[in-house]
Coordinates of N, CA and C in Angstrom, one line a residue:
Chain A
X1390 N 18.8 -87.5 16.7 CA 19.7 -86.6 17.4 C 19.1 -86.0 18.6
X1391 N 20.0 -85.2 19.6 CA 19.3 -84.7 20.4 C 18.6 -83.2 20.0
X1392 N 17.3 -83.1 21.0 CA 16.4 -82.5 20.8 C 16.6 -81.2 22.2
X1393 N 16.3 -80.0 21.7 CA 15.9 -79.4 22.9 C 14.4 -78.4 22.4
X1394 N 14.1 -78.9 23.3 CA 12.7 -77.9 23.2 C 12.5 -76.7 24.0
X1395 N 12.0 -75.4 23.8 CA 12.0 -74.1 24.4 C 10.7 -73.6 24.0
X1396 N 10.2 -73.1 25.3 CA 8.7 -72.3 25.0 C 8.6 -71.4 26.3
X1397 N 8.1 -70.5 25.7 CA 7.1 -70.6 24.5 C 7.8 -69.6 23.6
X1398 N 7.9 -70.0 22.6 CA 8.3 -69.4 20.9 C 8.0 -67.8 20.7
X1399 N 7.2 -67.3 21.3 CA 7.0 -65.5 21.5 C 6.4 -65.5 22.3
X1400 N 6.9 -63.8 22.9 CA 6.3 -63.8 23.9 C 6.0 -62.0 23.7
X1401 N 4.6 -61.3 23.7 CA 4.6 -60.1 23.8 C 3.5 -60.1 24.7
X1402 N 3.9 -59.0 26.0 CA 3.4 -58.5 27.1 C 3.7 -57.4 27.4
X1403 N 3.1 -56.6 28.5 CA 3.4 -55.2 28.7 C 4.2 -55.3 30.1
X1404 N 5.2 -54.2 30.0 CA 6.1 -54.1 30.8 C 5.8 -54.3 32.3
X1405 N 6.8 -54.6 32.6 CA 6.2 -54.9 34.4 C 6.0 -56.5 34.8
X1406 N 5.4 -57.7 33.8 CA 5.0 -58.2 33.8 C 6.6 -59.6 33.8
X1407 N 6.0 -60.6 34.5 CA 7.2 -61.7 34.7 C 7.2 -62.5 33.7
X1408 N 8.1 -63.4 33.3 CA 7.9 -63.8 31.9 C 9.0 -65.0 32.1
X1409 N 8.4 -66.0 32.3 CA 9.3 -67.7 32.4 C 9.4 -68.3 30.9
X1410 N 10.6 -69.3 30.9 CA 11.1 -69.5 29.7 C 11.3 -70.9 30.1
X1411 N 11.0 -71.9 29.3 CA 11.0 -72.8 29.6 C 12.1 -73.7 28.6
X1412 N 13.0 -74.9 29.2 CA 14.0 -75.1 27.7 C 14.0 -76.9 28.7
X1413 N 13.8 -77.7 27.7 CA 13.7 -79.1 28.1 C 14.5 -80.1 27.1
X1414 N 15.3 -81.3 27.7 CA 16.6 -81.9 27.0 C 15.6 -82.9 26.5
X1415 N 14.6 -83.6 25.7 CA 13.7 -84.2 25.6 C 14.4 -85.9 25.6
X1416 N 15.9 -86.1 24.7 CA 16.2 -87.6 24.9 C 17.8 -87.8 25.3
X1417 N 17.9 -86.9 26.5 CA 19.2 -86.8 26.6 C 19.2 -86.1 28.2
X1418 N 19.9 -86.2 28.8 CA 20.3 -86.0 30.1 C 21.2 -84.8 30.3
X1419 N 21.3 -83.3 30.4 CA 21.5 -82.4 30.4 C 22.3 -81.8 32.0
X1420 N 23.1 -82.1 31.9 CA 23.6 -81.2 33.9 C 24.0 -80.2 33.4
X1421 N 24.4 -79.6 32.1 CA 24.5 -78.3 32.3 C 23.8 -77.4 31.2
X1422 N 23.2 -76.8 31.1 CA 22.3 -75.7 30.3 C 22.8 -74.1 30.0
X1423 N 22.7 -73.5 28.9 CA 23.0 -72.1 29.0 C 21.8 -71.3 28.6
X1424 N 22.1 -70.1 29.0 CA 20.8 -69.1 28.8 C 21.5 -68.0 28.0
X1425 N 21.1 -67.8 26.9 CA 22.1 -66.9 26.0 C 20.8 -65.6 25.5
X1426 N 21.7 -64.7 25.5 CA 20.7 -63.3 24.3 C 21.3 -63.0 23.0
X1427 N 20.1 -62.7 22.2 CA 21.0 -62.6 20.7 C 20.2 -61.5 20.3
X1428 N 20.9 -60.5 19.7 CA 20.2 -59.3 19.0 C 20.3 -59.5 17.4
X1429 N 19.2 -58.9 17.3 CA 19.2 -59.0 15.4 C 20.6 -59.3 14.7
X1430 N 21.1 -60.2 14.1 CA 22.1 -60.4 13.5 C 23.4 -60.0 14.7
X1431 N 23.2 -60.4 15.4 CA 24.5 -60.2 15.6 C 25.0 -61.8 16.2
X1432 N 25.9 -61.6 17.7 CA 26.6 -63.1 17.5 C 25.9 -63.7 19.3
X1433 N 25.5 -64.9 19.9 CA 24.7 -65.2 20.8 C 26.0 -64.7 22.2
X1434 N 24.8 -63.9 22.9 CA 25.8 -63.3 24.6 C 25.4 -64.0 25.2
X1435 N 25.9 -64.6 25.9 CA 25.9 -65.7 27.3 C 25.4 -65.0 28.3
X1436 N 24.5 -65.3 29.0 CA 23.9 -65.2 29.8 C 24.1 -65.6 31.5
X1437 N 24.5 -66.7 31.3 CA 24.4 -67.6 32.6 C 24.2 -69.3 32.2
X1438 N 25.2 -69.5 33.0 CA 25.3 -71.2 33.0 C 24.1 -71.7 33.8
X1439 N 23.5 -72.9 33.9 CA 22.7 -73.3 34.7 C 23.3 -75.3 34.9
X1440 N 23.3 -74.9 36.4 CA 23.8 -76.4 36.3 C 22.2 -77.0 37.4
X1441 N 22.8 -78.5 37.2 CA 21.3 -79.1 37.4 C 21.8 -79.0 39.3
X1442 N 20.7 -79.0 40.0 CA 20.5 -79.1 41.4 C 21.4 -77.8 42.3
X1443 N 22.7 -76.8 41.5 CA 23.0 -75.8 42.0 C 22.7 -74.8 41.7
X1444 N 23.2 -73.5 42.1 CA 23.0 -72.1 41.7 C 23.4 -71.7 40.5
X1445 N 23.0 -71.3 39.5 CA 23.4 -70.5 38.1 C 24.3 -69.7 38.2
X1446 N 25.5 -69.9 37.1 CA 26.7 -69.2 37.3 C 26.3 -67.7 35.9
X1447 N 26.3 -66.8 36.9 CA 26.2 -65.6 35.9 C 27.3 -64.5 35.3
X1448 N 27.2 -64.8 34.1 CA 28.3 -63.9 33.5 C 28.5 -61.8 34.3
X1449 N 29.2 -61.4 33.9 CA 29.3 -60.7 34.3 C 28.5 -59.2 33.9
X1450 N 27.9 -58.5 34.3 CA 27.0 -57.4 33.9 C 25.2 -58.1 34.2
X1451 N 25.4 -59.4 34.2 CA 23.8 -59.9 34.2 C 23.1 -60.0 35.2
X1452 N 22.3 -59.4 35.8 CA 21.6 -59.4 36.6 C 21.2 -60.2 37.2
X1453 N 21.3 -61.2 38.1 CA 20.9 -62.4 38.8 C 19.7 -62.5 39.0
X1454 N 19.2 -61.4 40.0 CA 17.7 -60.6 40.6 C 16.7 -60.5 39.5
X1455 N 17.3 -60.2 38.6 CA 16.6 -59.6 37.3 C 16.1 -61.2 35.7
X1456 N 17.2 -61.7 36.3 CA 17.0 -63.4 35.8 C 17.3 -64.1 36.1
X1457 N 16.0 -64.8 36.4 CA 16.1 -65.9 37.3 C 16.4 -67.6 36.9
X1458 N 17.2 -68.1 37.0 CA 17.7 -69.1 36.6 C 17.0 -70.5 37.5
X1459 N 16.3 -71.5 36.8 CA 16.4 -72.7 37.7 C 16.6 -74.2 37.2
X1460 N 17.1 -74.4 37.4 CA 17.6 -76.3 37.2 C 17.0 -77.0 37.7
X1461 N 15.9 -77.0 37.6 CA 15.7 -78.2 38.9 C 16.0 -80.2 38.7
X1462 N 15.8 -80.0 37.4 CA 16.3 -81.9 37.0 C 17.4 -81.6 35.7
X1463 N 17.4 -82.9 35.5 CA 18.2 -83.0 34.3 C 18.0 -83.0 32.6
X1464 N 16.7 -82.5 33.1 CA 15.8 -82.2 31.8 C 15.2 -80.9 31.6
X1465 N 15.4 -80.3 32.6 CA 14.4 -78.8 32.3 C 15.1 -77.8 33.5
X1466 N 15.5 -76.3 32.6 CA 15.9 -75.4 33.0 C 15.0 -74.2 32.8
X1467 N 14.5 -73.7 33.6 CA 14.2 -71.7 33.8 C 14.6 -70.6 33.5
X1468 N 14.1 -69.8 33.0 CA 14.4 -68.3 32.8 C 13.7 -67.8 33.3
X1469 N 13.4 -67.0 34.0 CA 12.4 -66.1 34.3 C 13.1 -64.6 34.1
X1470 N 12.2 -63.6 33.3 CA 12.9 -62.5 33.1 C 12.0 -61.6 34.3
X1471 N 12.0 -60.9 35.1 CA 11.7 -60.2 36.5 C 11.1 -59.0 36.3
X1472 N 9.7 -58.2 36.2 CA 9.9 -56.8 35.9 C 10.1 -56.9 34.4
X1473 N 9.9 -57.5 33.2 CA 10.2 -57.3 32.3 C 10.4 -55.4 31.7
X1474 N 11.0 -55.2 31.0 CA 10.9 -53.8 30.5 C 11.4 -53.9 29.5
X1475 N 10.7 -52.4 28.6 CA 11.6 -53.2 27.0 C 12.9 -53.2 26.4
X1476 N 13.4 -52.7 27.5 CA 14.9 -53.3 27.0 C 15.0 -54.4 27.2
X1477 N 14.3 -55.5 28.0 CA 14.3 -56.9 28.2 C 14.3 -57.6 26.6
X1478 N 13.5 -56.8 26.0 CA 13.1 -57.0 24.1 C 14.3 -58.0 23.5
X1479 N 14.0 -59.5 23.5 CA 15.3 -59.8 22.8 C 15.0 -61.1 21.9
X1480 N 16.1 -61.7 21.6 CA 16.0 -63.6 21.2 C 16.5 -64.0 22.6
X1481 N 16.1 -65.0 23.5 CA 16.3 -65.5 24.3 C 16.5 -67.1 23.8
X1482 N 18.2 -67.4 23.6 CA 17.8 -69.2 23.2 C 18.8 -69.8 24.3
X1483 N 18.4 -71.0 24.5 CA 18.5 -71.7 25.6 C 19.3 -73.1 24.4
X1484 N 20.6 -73.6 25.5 CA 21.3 -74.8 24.8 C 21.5 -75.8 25.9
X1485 N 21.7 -77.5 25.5 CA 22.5 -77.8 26.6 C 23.7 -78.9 26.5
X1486 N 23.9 -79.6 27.1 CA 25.1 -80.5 26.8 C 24.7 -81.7 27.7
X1487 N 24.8 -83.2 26.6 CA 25.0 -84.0 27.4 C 25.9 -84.3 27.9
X1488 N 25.3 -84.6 29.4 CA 26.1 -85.2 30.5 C 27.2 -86.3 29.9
X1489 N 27.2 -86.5 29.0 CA 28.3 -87.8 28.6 C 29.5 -86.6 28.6
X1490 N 29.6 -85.3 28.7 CA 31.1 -85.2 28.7 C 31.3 -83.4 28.5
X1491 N 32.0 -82.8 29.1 CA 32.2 -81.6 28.6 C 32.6 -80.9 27.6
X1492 N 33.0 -82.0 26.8 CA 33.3 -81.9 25.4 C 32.3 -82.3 24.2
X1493 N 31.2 -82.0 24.9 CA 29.9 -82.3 23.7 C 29.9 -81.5 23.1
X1494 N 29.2 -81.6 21.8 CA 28.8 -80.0 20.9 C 27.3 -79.6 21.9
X1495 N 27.0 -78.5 21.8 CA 25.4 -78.0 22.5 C 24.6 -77.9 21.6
X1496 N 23.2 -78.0 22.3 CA 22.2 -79.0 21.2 C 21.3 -77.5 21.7
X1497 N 20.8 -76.9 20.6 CA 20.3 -75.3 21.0 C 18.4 -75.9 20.6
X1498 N 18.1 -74.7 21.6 CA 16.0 -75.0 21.5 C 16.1 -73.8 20.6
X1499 N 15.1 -73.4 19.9 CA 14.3 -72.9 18.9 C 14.3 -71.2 19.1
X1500 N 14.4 -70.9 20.6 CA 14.5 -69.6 20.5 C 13.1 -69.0 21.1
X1501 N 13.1 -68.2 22.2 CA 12.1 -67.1 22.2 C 12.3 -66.2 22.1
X1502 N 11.5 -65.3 21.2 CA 11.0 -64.3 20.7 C 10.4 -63.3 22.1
X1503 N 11.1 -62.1 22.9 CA 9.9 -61.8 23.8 C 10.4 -60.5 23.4
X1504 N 9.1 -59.5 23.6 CA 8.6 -58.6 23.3 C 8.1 -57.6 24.5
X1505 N 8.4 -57.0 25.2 CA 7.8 -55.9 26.2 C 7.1 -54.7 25.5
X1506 N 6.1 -54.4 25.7 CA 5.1 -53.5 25.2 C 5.4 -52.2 26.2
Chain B
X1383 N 41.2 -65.8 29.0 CA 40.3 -65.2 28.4 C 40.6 -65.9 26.9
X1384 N 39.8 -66.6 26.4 CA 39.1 -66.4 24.7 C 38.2 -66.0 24.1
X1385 N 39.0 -65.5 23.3 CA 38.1 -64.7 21.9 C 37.6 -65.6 20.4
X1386 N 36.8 -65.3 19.9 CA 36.5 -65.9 18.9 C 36.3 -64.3 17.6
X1387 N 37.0 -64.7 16.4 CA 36.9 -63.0 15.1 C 36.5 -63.8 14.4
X1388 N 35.6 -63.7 13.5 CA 35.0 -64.0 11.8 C 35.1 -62.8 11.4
X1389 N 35.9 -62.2 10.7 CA 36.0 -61.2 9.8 C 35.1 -60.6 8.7
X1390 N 34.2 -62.2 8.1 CA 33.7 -61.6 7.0 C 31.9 -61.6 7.5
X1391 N 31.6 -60.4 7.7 CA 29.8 -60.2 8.5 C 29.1 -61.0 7.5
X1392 N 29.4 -60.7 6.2 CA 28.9 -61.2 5.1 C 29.0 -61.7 3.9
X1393 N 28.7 -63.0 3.2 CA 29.5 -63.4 1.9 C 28.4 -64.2 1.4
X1394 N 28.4 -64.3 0.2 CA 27.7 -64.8 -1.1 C 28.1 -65.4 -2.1
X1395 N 27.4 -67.0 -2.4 CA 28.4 -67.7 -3.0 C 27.4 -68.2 -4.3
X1396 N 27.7 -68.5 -5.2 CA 26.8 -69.2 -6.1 C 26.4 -70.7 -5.9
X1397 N 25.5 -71.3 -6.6 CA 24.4 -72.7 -6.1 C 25.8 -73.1 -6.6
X1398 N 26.3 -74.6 -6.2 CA 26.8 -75.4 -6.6 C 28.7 -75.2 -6.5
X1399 N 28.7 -73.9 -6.1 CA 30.1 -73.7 -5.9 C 30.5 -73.5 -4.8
X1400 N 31.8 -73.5 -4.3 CA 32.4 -73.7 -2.7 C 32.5 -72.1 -2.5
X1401 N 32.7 -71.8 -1.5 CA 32.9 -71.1 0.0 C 33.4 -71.1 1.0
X1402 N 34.4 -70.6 1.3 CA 35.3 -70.3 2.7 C 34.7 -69.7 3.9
X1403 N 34.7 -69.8 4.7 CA 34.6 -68.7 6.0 C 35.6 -68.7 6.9
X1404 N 36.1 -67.5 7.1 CA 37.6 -67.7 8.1 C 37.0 -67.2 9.4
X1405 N 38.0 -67.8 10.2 CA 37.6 -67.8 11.6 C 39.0 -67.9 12.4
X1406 N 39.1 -67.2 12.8 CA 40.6 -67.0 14.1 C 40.2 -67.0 15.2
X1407 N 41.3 -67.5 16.5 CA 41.0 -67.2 17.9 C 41.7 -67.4 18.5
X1408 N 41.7 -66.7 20.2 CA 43.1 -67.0 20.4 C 42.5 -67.9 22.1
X1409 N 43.4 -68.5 22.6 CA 43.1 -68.9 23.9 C 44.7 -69.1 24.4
X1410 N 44.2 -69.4 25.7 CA 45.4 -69.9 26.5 C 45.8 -71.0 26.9
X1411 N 44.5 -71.8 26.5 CA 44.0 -73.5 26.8 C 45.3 -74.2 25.5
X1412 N 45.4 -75.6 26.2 CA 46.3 -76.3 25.2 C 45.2 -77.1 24.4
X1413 N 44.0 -77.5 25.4 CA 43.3 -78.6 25.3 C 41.4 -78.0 24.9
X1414 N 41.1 -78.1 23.9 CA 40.2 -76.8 23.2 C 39.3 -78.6 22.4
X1415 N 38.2 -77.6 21.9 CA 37.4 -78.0 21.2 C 37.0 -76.7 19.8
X1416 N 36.5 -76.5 18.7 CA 36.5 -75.7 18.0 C 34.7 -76.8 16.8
X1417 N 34.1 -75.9 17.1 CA 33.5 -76.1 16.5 C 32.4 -75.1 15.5
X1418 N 31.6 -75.3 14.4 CA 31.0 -74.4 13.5 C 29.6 -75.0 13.5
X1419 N 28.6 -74.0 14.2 CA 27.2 -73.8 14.0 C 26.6 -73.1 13.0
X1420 N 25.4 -73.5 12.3 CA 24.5 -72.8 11.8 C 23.5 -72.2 12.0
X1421 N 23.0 -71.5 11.8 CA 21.9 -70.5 12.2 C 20.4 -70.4 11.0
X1422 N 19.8 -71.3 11.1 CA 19.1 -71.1 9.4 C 18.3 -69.5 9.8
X1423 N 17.4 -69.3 8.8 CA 16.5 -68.2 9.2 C 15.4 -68.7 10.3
X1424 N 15.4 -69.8 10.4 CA 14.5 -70.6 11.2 C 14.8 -70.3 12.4
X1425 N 16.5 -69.8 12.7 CA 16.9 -69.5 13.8 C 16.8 -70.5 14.7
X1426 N 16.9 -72.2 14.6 CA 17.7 -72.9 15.5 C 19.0 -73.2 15.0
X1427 N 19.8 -72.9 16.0 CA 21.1 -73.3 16.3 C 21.5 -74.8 15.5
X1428 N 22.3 -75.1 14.8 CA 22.5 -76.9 14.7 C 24.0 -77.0 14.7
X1429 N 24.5 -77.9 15.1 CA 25.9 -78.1 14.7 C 26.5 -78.5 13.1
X1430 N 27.3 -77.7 12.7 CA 27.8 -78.7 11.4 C 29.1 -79.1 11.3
X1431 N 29.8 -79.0 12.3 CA 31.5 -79.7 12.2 C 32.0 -79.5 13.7
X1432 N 32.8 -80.2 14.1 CA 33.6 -79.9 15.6 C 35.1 -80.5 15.1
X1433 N 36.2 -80.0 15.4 CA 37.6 -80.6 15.6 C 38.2 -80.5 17.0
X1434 N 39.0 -81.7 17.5 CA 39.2 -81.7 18.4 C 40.7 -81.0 18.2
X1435 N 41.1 -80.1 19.4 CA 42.7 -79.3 19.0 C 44.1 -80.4 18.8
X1436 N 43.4 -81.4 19.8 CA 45.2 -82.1 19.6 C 45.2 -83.2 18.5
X1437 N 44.0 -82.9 17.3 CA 44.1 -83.8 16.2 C 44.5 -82.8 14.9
X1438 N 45.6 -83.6 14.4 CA 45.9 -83.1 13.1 C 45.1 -82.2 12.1
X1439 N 44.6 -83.9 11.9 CA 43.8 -84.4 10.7 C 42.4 -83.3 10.6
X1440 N 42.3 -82.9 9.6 CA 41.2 -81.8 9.2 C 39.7 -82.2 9.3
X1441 N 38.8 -82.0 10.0 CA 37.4 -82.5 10.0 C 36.6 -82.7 9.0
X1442 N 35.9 -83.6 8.5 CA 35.1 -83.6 7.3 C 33.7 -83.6 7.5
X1443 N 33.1 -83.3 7.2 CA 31.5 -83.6 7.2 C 30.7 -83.3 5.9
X1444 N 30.9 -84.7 5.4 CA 30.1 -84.4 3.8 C 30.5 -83.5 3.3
X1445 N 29.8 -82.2 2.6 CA 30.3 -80.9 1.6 C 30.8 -80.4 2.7
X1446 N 31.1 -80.4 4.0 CA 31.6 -79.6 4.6 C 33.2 -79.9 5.4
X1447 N 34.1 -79.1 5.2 CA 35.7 -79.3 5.9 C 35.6 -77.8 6.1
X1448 N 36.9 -78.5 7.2 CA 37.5 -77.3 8.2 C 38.8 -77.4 7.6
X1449 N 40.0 -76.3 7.6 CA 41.1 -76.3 7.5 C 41.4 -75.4 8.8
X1450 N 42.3 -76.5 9.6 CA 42.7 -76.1 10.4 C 44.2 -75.9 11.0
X1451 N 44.6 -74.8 11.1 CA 46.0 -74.3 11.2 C 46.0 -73.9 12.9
X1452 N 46.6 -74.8 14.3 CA 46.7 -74.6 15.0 C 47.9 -73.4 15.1
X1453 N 48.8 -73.4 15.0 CA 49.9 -72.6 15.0 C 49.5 -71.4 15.2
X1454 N 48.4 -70.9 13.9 CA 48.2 -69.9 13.1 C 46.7 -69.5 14.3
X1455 N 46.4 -70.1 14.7 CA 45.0 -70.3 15.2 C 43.8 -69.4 14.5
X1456 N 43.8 -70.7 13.5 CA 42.7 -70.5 12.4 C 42.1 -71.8 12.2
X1457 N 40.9 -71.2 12.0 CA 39.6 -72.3 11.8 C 38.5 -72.4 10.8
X1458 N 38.6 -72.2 9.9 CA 38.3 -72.1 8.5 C 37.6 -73.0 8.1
X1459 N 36.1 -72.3 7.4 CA 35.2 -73.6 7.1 C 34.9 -73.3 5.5
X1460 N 35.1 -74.8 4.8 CA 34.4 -74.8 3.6 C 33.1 -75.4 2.9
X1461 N 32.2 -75.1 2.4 CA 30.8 -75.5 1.9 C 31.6 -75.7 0.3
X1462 N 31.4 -76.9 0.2 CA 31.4 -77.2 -1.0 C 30.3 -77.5 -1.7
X1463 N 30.0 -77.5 -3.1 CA 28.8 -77.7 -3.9 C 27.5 -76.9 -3.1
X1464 N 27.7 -75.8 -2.9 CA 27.1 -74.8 -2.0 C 25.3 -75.2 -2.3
X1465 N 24.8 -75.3 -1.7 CA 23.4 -75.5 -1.7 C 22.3 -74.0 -1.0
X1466 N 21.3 -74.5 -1.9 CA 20.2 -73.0 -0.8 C 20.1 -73.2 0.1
X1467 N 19.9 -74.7 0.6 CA 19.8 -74.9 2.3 C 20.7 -74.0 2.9
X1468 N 21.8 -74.2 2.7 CA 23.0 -73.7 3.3 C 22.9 -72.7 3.7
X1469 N 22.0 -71.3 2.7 CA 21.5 -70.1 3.3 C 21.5 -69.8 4.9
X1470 N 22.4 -69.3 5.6 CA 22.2 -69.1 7.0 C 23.4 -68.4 7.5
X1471 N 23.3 -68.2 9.0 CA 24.1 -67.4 9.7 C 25.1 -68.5 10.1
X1472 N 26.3 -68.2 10.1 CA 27.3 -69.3 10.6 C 28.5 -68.8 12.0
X1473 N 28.6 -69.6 13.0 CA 29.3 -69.2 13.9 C 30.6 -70.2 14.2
X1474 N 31.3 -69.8 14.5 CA 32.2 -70.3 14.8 C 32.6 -70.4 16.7
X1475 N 32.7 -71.7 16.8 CA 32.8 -71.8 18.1 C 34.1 -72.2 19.2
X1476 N 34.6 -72.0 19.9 CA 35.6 -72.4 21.2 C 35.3 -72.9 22.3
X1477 N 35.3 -73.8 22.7 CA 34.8 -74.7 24.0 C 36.6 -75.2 24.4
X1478 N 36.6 -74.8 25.9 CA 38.2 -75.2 26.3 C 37.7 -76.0 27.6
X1479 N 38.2 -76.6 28.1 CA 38.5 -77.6 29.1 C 37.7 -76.9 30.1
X1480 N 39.0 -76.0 30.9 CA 38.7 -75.3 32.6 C 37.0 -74.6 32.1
X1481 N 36.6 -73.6 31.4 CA 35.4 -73.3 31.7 C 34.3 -73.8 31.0
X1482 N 34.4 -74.6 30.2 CA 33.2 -75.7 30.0 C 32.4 -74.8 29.4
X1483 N 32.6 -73.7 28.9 CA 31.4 -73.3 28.3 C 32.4 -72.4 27.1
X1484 N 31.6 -72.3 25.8 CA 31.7 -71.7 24.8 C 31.8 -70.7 24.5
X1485 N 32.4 -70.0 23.7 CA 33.0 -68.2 23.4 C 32.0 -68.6 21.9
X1486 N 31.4 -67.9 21.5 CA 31.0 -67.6 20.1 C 31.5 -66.7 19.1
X1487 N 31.9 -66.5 17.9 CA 32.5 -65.1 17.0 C 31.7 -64.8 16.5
X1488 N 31.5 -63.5 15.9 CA 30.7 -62.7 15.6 C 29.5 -63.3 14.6
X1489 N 29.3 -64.3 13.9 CA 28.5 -64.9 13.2 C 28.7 -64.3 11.2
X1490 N 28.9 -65.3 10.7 CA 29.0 -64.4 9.4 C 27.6 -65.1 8.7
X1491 N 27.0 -64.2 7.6 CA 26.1 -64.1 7.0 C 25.7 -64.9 5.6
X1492 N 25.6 -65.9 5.7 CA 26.0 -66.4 4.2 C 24.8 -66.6 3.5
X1493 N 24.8 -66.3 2.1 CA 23.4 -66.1 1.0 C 24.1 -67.3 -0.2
X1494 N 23.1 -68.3 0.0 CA 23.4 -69.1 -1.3 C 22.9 -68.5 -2.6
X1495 N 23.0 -67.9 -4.1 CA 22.6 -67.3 -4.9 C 22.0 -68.3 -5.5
X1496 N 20.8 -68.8 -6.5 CA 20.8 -69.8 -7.2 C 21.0 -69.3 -8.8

């Protein structure tokens, strides 16, 4: 089945500090990716679309400046959280969809764990 | 705009017996996808059923079906012969045509007892 892989798996740093997120389609061809937040039990917030070679479509309240989205192939998408602070404190999970169609199910990575001190 | 409601935050079922989880939603799309994710404690995401909207016919997947009442717009998942694996968070999902990306419901909580 398809695979996505996401690292790194935790992340605790002290505030201030930049913090990239890495989410890769390992046997599958990916044009579009999402960057979602999940808080303790509750249900996954969308974050921002990431399409492969354009600009990240960001939901509304989400800071662009503040997360940085990048696509650069069809296999690996960016997070970068900016200035982290601890309200940054979250589950960060990354999903994507094969390019065979807009009607795929999304194939979700594992999840980071980050932590602002 | 779509929404996705699971009503029940949490439910508990015994080893070997079935389980419901309801799920409602509303959209404006004719042309939709509906699908139900798991959440283990492992916390990856995996898929365990998708229906397409303009099919009848109820989804199966092994111990798992959907009953699906478009009209009603309900999406209803059943575990049958409930297992401990099963232990996990479950979501219910909406994927429609024009925005290509997914609405999630609130996630409900499910504890297999043995």
């Amino acid at each position: 089945g398809a695979v996505v892989s996401q690292h790194p798996s935790r992340v605790i740093c002290k505030s201030g500090t930049s913090v990239k997120i890495e989410c890769r389609s390992l046997d599958f061809q990916a044009t579009t990716m999402f960057w979602y937040r999940q808080f303790p039990k509750q249900s996954l917030m969308l974050m921002a679309t990431s399409n492969e070679g354009s600009k990240a479509t960001y939901e509304q309240g989400v800071e662009k400046d503040k997360f940085l989205i990048n696509h650069a192939s069809l296999t690996l998408s960016t997070l970068t959280v900016t200035s982290a602070h601890p309200e940054d404190s979250s589950f960060y999970i990354c999903s994507a969809r094969d390019r065979g169609g807009w009607n795929q199910p999304q194939h979700f990575g594992d999840g980071t764990r980050l932590s602002i001190l | 705009a779509q929404t996705v409601t699971q009503s029940q935050p949490e439910m508990s079922v015994q080893e070997a017996e079935t389980v419901t989880l309801s799920c409602t939603y509303d959209t404006s799309e004719n042309n939709y996808y509906l699908f139900w994710y798991k959440q283990p404690p492992s916390r990856q995401m995996i898929l365990v059923i998708r229906q397409e909207a303009y099919k009848q016919q109820n989804a199966t997947e092994n111990r798992f079906s959907v009953n699906f009442q478009k009209a009603a717009k309900s999406f209803s998942l059943k575990i049958s012969d409930s297992q401990l694996g099963d232990t996990a968070m479950y979501f219910c999902a909406i994927l429609n045509t024009n925005a290509g990306k997914s609405t999630f419901g609130d996630g409900t909580t499910l504890t297999v007892k043995p």
